[in-house]
Short mmCIF file of C-alpha atoms in Angstrom, two decimals:
data_model
loop_
_atom_site.label_atom_id
_atom_site.label_comp_id
_atom_site.label_asym_id
_atom_site.label_seq_id
_atom_site.Cartn_x
_atom_site.Cartn_y
_atom_site.Cartn_z
CA MET J 271 -2.31 132.96 95.92
CA ARG J 272 -2.57 133.36 92.49
CA ASN J 273 0.51 134.25 90.82
CA PRO J 274 0.37 137.59 88.22
CA PHE J 275 3.46 135.94 86.62
CA GLU J 276 1.84 132.37 85.62
CA THR J 277 1.69 131.45 82.48
CA GLU J 278 0.84 128.49 80.87
CA GLU J 279 3.46 126.58 80.57
CA ARG J 280 4.75 127.44 84.52
CA GLY J 281 1.79 125.81 85.22
CA ALA J 282 2.10 122.70 83.29
CA PHE J 283 5.50 122.12 84.80
CA ARG J 284 4.51 123.06 88.06
CA ASP J 285 1.35 120.40 88.21
CA THR J 286 3.61 118.26 86.67
CA ILE J 287 6.31 117.81 89.52
CA ARG J 288 3.43 117.98 92.16
CA ASP J 289 1.56 114.63 89.96
CA PHE J 290 5.09 113.10 90.69
CA VAL J 291 5.74 114.06 94.27
CA SER J 292 2.43 112.94 95.03
CA LYS J 293 2.29 109.16 93.40
CA GLU J 294 6.20 109.25 93.24
CA ILE J 295 8.00 110.23 96.93
CA ILE J 296 4.73 111.02 99.41
CA PRO J 297 4.40 107.14 99.99
CA PHE J 298 7.62 106.37 100.77
CA ALA J 299 9.13 109.47 102.10
CA ASP J 300 8.42 107.77 105.11
CA GLU J 301 9.81 104.72 104.33
CA TRP J 302 12.82 105.96 103.24
CA ASP J 303 13.49 108.57 106.13
CA GLU J 304 13.76 105.72 108.34
CA ALA J 305 15.36 103.23 106.20
CA GLY J 306 18.32 106.22 105.68
CA GLU J 307 18.34 105.82 101.88
CA VAL J 308 16.21 106.79 98.43
CA PRO J 309 16.48 104.58 95.45
CA TRP J 310 18.47 105.70 92.88
CA SER J 311 16.06 104.88 90.81
CA LEU J 312 13.53 108.40 92.11
CA HIS J 313 17.38 109.64 90.93
CA GLU J 314 16.80 108.88 87.65
CA LYS J 315 13.24 109.37 87.73
CA ILE J 316 12.82 112.65 88.10
CA GLY J 317 16.35 113.82 85.51
CA ALA J 318 13.90 112.78 83.71
CA LEU J 319 11.24 115.59 84.60
CA GLY J 320 14.39 117.57 83.81
CA VAL J 321 14.47 119.63 86.75
CA TRP J 322 18.47 119.63 86.96
CA GLY J 323 18.86 121.09 82.87
CA PHE J 324 18.03 124.47 83.51
CA ALA J 325 20.91 127.13 81.74
CA ILE J 326 22.17 124.65 81.06
CA ASP J 327 22.98 122.96 77.00
CA GLU J 328 20.98 120.78 75.15
CA ASP J 329 23.61 119.04 73.92
CA VAL J 330 25.12 118.23 76.76
CA GLY J 331 21.00 117.10 79.09
CA GLY J 332 20.06 120.56 79.99
CA LEU J 333 17.18 122.04 78.52
CA GLY J 334 18.44 124.90 76.73
CA PHE J 335 17.11 127.59 79.08
CA ASP J 336 16.23 129.19 82.50
CA ASP J 337 13.49 130.32 84.41
CA CYS J 338 13.29 131.01 88.16
CA PHE J 339 10.38 130.09 88.46
CA MET J 340 10.63 126.98 87.41
CA ARG J 341 13.31 126.25 90.12
CA ALA J 342 11.45 127.63 92.51
CA ALA J 343 8.62 125.68 91.47
CA TYR J 344 10.24 122.38 91.38
CA SER J 345 11.27 123.19 94.76
CA GLU J 346 8.33 124.02 96.13
CA GLU J 347 6.00 121.27 95.13
CA LEU J 348 9.06 118.90 96.17
CA GLY J 349 8.85 120.46 99.41
CA ARG J 350 5.67 119.91 100.10
CA CYS J 351 6.38 116.00 100.32
CA GLY J 352 7.21 117.20 103.89
CA ALA J 353 10.31 115.35 104.20
CA GLY J 354 13.19 117.41 104.05
CA GLY J 355 15.95 114.68 103.17
CA VAL J 356 14.36 113.62 100.32
CA SER J 357 15.01 116.95 98.78
CA ALA J 358 18.41 117.09 100.22
CA ALA J 359 19.49 113.18 98.82
CA LEU J 360 18.41 114.37 95.42
CA ASN J 361 19.72 117.68 95.17
CA GLY J 362 22.89 117.93 97.05
CA ARG J 363 24.39 117.75 92.61
CA VAL J 364 22.26 121.39 91.74
CA ILE J 365 25.56 123.70 93.50
CA SER J 366 28.09 121.69 92.05
CA ILE J 367 26.13 121.64 88.62
CA GLU J 368 26.90 125.21 87.34
CA PRO J 369 30.27 125.08 87.57
CA ILE J 370 30.87 121.95 86.24
CA ASN J 371 28.66 123.42 83.34
CA ARG J 372 31.05 127.17 83.40
CA LEU J 373 33.98 126.40 84.31
CA ALA J 374 34.95 122.96 83.98
CA SER J 375 36.82 122.33 80.71
CA PRO J 376 35.11 120.57 77.99
CA GLU J 377 35.91 117.33 77.67
CA ILE J 378 34.70 117.06 81.40
CA ARG J 379 31.65 118.97 80.44
CA ALA J 380 31.05 117.45 77.88
CA ARG J 381 31.42 114.22 79.67
CA VAL J 382 29.58 114.48 83.43
CA LEU J 383 26.89 116.76 82.64
CA PRO J 384 24.05 114.92 80.70
CA GLU J 385 25.35 111.78 83.75
CA ILE J 386 24.71 113.69 86.04
CA ILE J 387 21.59 115.44 84.56
CA SER J 388 20.19 112.89 84.58
CA GLY J 389 20.43 111.13 87.57
CA ARG J 390 23.41 108.20 86.98
CA LYS J 391 25.03 109.54 88.92
CA GLY J 392 25.68 112.23 91.30
CA SER J 393 28.01 115.25 92.19
CA SER J 394 28.29 117.46 95.00
CA LEU J 395 30.15 120.56 95.64
CA GLY J 396 33.56 120.55 99.31
CA ILE J 397 33.44 123.44 100.12
CA THR J 398 32.12 123.49 104.09
CA GLU J 399 35.33 122.82 106.37
CA PRO J 400 35.60 121.62 109.71
CA GLY J 401 36.84 125.24 111.58
CA GLY J 402 34.67 126.65 109.54
CA GLY J 403 31.42 126.51 107.57
CA SER J 404 31.29 130.63 105.87
CA ASP J 405 33.39 131.56 106.96
CA VAL J 406 35.32 130.60 103.50
CA ALA J 407 37.64 133.10 103.17
CA ASN J 408 40.03 130.86 105.85
CA MET J 409 38.98 127.51 104.37
CA GLU J 410 42.70 126.48 104.74
CA THR J 411 42.97 122.23 102.01
CA ILE J 412 45.38 122.86 99.80
CA ALA J 413 46.42 122.64 96.79
CA ARG J 414 50.51 122.55 95.36
CA ARG J 415 51.36 121.64 91.30
CA ASP J 416 53.78 119.23 91.26
CA GLY J 417 54.85 118.64 87.46
CA ASN J 418 51.36 118.02 85.88
CA HIS J 419 49.29 117.32 88.01
CA PHE J 420 47.64 119.12 91.70
CA VAL J 421 47.88 117.61 95.19
CA LEU J 422 44.97 118.37 97.39
CA ASN J 423 45.18 117.72 101.13
CA GLY J 424 42.69 119.26 103.98
CA THR J 425 39.15 117.85 105.07
CA LYS J 426 35.82 118.63 103.85
CA THR J 427 32.88 118.46 105.91
CA PHE J 428 28.54 118.53 106.00
CA ILE J 429 28.92 117.31 101.96
CA THR J 430 25.16 116.93 101.57
CA GLY J 431 25.43 113.99 98.83
CA GLY J 432 29.12 113.28 99.98
CA MET J 433 28.76 109.13 99.82
CA LYS J 434 27.13 108.56 97.23
CA SER J 435 28.82 111.35 94.81
CA ASP J 436 30.97 109.99 91.82
CA TYR J 437 31.56 113.45 91.39
CA PHE J 438 33.08 116.92 93.44
CA VAL J 439 33.96 120.29 92.75
CA ILE J 440 36.54 121.22 95.76
CA GLY J 441 37.49 124.50 96.78
CA ALA J 442 40.62 124.77 98.12
CA ARG J 443 43.83 127.26 98.67
CA THR J 444 46.58 127.90 96.20
CA GLY J 445 47.55 131.60 96.35
CA GLY J 446 47.60 133.28 99.58
CA GLN J 447 45.28 134.26 102.47
CA GLY J 448 41.34 134.83 100.99
CA LEU J 449 38.75 134.50 98.64
CA ASP J 450 41.52 135.81 95.92
CA GLY J 451 43.29 132.53 97.06
CA ILE J 452 40.80 130.26 96.18
CA SER J 453 40.21 127.78 93.37
CA LEU J 454 38.20 125.02 92.07
CA PHE J 455 39.28 121.48 90.61
CA PHE J 456 36.69 118.98 89.80
CA VAL J 457 37.56 116.08 91.87
CA GLU J 458 36.59 112.02 90.93
CA ALA J 459 35.36 109.91 93.39
CA ASN J 460 37.98 107.36 92.65
CA SER J 461 40.45 110.14 92.44
CA PRO J 462 44.30 108.59 94.48
CA GLY J 463 43.65 110.01 97.86
CA PHE J 464 40.37 111.49 97.87
CA SER J 465 38.04 108.67 100.79
CA ARG J 466 35.25 110.14 103.00
CA THR J 467 33.18 109.05 105.87
CA GLU J 468 29.34 108.88 106.91
CA ILE J 469 27.74 111.78 109.26
CA ASP J 470 24.52 110.17 110.34
CA ARG J 471 22.53 111.08 113.43
CA LYS J 472 21.35 113.75 112.37
CA MET J 473 18.92 115.91 113.65
CA GLY J 474 16.81 115.47 110.06
CA TRP J 475 17.37 114.39 107.00
CA TRP J 476 17.08 111.46 107.34
CA CYS J 477 17.74 109.75 104.13
CA SER J 478 19.68 112.57 102.45
CA ASP J 479 24.05 110.91 102.69
CA THR J 480 25.98 113.84 104.45
CA ALA J 481 29.76 112.64 104.38
CA THR J 482 33.48 114.73 105.41
CA LEU J 483 35.48 114.57 102.93
CA TYR J 484 39.25 113.38 103.55
CA PHE J 485 41.99 114.80 100.79
CA ASP J 486 45.78 112.51 101.63
CA ASP J 487 47.79 113.56 98.70
CA CYS J 488 45.38 114.15 96.51
CA HIS J 489 46.07 113.45 93.59
CA VAL J 490 44.56 115.31 90.11
CA PRO J 491 45.24 115.78 86.72
CA ALA J 492 46.42 119.79 86.44
CA GLN J 493 43.69 120.06 83.11
CA ASN J 494 40.51 120.17 86.21
CA MET J 495 41.62 123.16 87.38
CA MET J 496 38.09 124.84 87.01
CA GLY J 497 38.33 128.69 86.45
CA GLU J 498 41.28 131.16 86.61
CA GLU J 499 43.78 130.19 89.25
CA ASN J 500 43.23 131.89 93.12
CA ARG J 501 39.94 132.63 91.44
CA GLY J 502 37.70 130.34 91.60
CA PHE J 503 35.54 131.27 94.51
CA LEU J 504 34.56 134.52 93.74
CA ALA J 505 33.13 132.86 90.37
CA ILE J 506 30.90 130.60 92.06
CA MET J 507 29.50 133.24 94.34
CA GLU J 508 26.28 133.65 92.30
CA ASN J 509 25.64 130.22 92.39
CA PHE J 510 24.25 130.51 96.25
CA ASN J 511 21.95 132.55 95.50
CA TYR J 512 20.18 130.08 93.07
CA GLU J 513 21.24 127.86 96.79
CA ARG J 514 18.97 130.15 98.72
CA ILE J 515 16.13 129.94 96.10
CA ALA J 516 15.00 127.14 96.20
CA LEU J 517 15.55 126.23 99.93
CA ILE J 518 13.30 129.58 99.96
CA ALA J 519 11.06 127.82 97.37
CA GLY J 520 11.66 124.10 99.97
CA SER J 521 11.00 126.35 102.60
CA LEU J 522 7.01 127.27 101.47
CA GLY J 523 6.56 124.50 100.53
CA MET J 524 6.83 123.13 103.45
CA MET J 525 4.97 125.89 105.31
CA LYS J 526 1.98 124.94 102.91
CA ALA J 527 2.33 121.12 103.92
CA CYS J 528 1.58 122.65 107.58
CA LEU J 529 -0.68 124.27 106.36
CA ASP J 530 -2.73 121.38 104.94
CA HIS J 531 -2.30 118.69 106.84
CA SER J 532 -3.54 121.09 110.20
CA ILE J 533 -6.88 121.71 108.45
CA ALA J 534 -7.30 118.33 106.65
CA TRP J 535 -6.22 117.57 111.42
CA ALA J 536 -8.82 120.22 112.61
CA THR J 537 -11.50 119.08 109.79
CA GLU J 538 -11.42 115.81 111.01
CA ARG J 539 -10.32 115.71 114.85
CA VAL J 540 -13.39 116.71 116.99
CA THR J 541 -13.45 117.54 120.85
CA PHE J 542 -15.73 119.49 123.30
CA GLY J 543 -18.22 118.49 120.97
CA LYS J 544 -17.74 119.64 117.44
CA PRO J 545 -14.84 119.53 114.85
CA LEU J 546 -11.68 121.26 116.47
CA ILE J 547 -11.68 123.54 113.39
CA ARG J 548 -14.56 125.47 114.89
CA HIS J 549 -12.64 126.10 117.49
CA GLN J 550 -11.49 130.31 117.21
CA VAL J 551 -8.00 130.20 118.68
CA ILE J 552 -7.01 126.56 116.09
CA ARG J 553 -8.97 129.29 113.61
CA HIS J 554 -6.98 132.09 114.16
CA LYS J 555 -2.79 129.97 113.92
CA ILE J 556 -4.37 128.79 110.23
CA ALA J 557 -4.72 131.94 109.59
CA ASP J 558 -1.32 132.48 111.10
CA ILE J 559 0.60 130.58 109.27
CA SER J 560 -1.76 130.92 106.29
CA ALA J 561 -1.14 134.49 106.09
CA ARG J 562 3.19 133.86 106.58
CA ILE J 563 2.39 131.84 103.53
CA ASP J 564 1.80 133.96 101.23
CA ALA J 565 3.64 136.85 102.37
CA VAL J 566 7.18 134.47 101.69
CA GLU J 567 5.33 133.41 97.56
CA ALA J 568 4.13 137.09 97.44
CA LEU J 569 8.54 137.30 97.87
CA MET J 570 9.85 134.46 95.88
CA ASN J 571 7.60 135.68 93.00
CA GLN J 572 8.90 138.70 92.93
CA ILE J 573 12.60 137.86 93.13
CA CYS J 574 11.85 135.15 90.90
CA TRP J 575 10.95 137.54 88.18
CA ILE J 576 13.93 139.90 88.69
CA VAL J 577 16.61 136.82 88.57
CA ASN J 578 14.95 137.20 84.95
CA GLU J 579 14.84 140.15 84.10
CA GLY J 580 18.35 139.44 84.47
CA GLU J 581 19.80 140.83 87.91
CA MET J 582 20.53 138.51 91.03
CA PRO J 583 18.77 140.69 93.86
CA VAL J 584 21.47 139.76 96.14
CA ALA J 585 20.03 141.70 99.27
CA GLU J 586 16.14 140.35 98.73
CA ILE J 587 17.57 137.48 98.57
CA ALA J 588 19.21 137.13 101.80
CA LYS J 589 16.38 138.22 103.34
CA ALA J 590 14.03 136.25 102.21
CA LYS J 591 15.91 133.40 103.08
CA PHE J 592 16.12 134.95 106.93
CA LEU J 593 12.54 135.99 106.80
CA THR J 594 11.61 132.71 104.75
CA THR J 595 13.29 130.40 107.88
CA LYS J 596 11.49 132.14 110.64
CA SER J 597 8.39 132.05 108.71
CA LEU J 598 8.76 127.74 108.54
CA GLU J 599 9.50 128.08 111.99
CA PHE J 600 6.28 129.45 113.30
CA CYS J 601 4.13 128.02 111.04
CA ALA J 602 6.09 124.22 112.08
CA SER J 603 5.30 125.14 115.58
CA GLU J 604 2.06 126.21 115.39
CA ALA J 605 0.84 123.58 113.41
CA MET J 606 2.42 121.55 116.03
CA GLN J 607 0.48 122.70 118.38
CA ILE J 608 -3.38 122.19 116.36
CA MET J 609 -2.51 118.63 116.33
CA GLY J 610 -1.33 118.59 119.36
CA GLY J 611 -0.07 114.65 120.26
CA ALA J 612 -0.61 113.40 116.75
CA GLY J 613 1.88 115.98 115.77
CA TYR J 614 4.61 114.72 117.72
CA MET J 615 4.57 111.11 116.94
CA ARG J 616 7.55 109.81 114.14
CA GLY J 617 5.37 108.67 110.86
CA ASN J 618 3.62 112.21 111.15
CA PRO J 619 5.61 114.77 108.15
CA VAL J 620 4.34 117.65 110.40
CA GLU J 621 6.86 115.85 112.77
CA ARG J 622 9.75 115.53 110.47
CA ILE J 623 9.58 119.68 109.04
CA TYR J 624 10.04 120.26 112.90
CA ARG J 625 12.69 118.42 113.17
CA GLU J 626 14.03 120.46 109.39
CA VAL J 627 13.53 123.50 110.04
CA LYS J 628 16.95 124.85 111.84
CA ILE J 629 19.12 122.89 108.97
CA MET J 630 16.54 125.37 105.85
CA ALA J 631 17.58 127.92 108.81
CA ILE J 632 21.78 127.03 108.48
CA GLY J 633 22.07 125.84 104.60
CA GLY J 634 22.73 127.63 101.92
CA GLY J 635 23.85 130.59 104.71
CA SER J 636 21.95 131.13 108.07
CA GLU J 637 20.16 133.08 109.32
CA GLU J 638 22.65 135.53 110.70
CA ILE J 639 25.12 135.63 107.60
CA MET J 640 22.57 136.63 106.00
CA ARG J 641 21.07 139.38 107.88
CA ASP J 642 24.85 140.71 107.79
CA LEU J 643 25.31 139.96 103.95
CA ALA J 644 22.54 141.71 103.06
CA VAL J 645 22.78 145.15 105.78
CA ARG J 646 26.67 144.65 103.27
CA GLN J 647 24.76 144.81 100.21
CA MET J 648 22.34 147.41 101.52
CA GLY J 649 25.53 149.94 101.62
CA LEU J 650 25.71 149.97 105.21
#
C-alpha cells in the first residue's frame, strides 16, 4: 500500500536496508539460526548503515537527526528476513542506547556510544528479574552506596544480547518501594562481582543470545549512576514506546514475509490439476493476510507521523502492539495452512515465523499489559 508520508530520502533508506537484508542476511539466516549465533561482523556491517544512530549527535557516532519512519523501515525490512533471532541479536542494544545517550556522564557517553552505534561493541538493558517481568515496581535488585561506589546485588533475566554485550544499563533499587525508588547504573561486563549465564533452548530467536545476569557485591563507580537518583526508571519509560514501535514494524515485516512465501508457494504448487492459487479457499486466505497487512501498515504510518510531530501516542502504540501481534499470529497460521507440510519443515521461513509469534506478543510488554496500558491512557 502506498505510504502518503513517503519521501525520497525515506525511500532510499528503505531500499538500502532491503538490499542489505536480501544480500547479507536472507541467504544465511537459516544457517545462523541452526548455529545459534550470527557473526559479529554482521553487527559492524549493519552499524555502518547508521541504523542505530537516530537521535544521537554526530560527534558520538550518531546521525544527528531522528525520523520515526526510518526507524520503522529498518525494523520492518529486517523482519522480512523471516528470522527474528537475527533482529534480536543485532538490536538488543537499541533500548540501552537512548538512556546512555541522555543520562550517562559525558565521559561514558563519549567513550562507549561510538563503539555501540558502529556495531563494534554490544550493550543491553537489564530491567526484567526472575520474580517479575512487567512488574517493575517490585524490582528486588538493590544498589547501596559505599563511599565512591555503589554495590549492586540481585539478578536480571531474559536479557537479549546479554552474553555478548560489553555494556549494560541496569535498574536497581536505591530508595523505597515502587518506581520512584529505582535508579539506573552503567555497568561494564568486566566489573567485579558481575557474572552471567546463557539461557538456551528457546522456542525461537535461536541465533540471538539471551542471558541471566548476576550481581554479587558488584562494585560500580558512583559516577556511573545514570540520571537522577530514585528517578531512573521513570526517566526512560518513553524509551519503551520506541521499542514497541520497532516490534510493531518488525511484526509487519514478518507478516509481509508470510504473504510473499504464501503467494510464491501457491503459484508453484499444483493440486487437483491447477495451481494452488486458483483455488478460491486459498485466494481468500491470501486476501485476509493482505488486508491485515494494510491495516497494520496504515496504523503504523499514522503513529510514525504523530511521533515526528513531537508527540508520543502511548495509548495508540499500546493498541497497535497487541493488534499487530494478533494479526501476525493470524498471518503465520494461515501461511502455514497454505503451505501445508512444507511450511512445517525447519528451514522454511514460515515455520520459523510461526514459532516466533509468541515472543513478539510478549516482548516489549505483553498483549495483556498493552491492553491495560491503553485503557489507563484513555483515562479509564
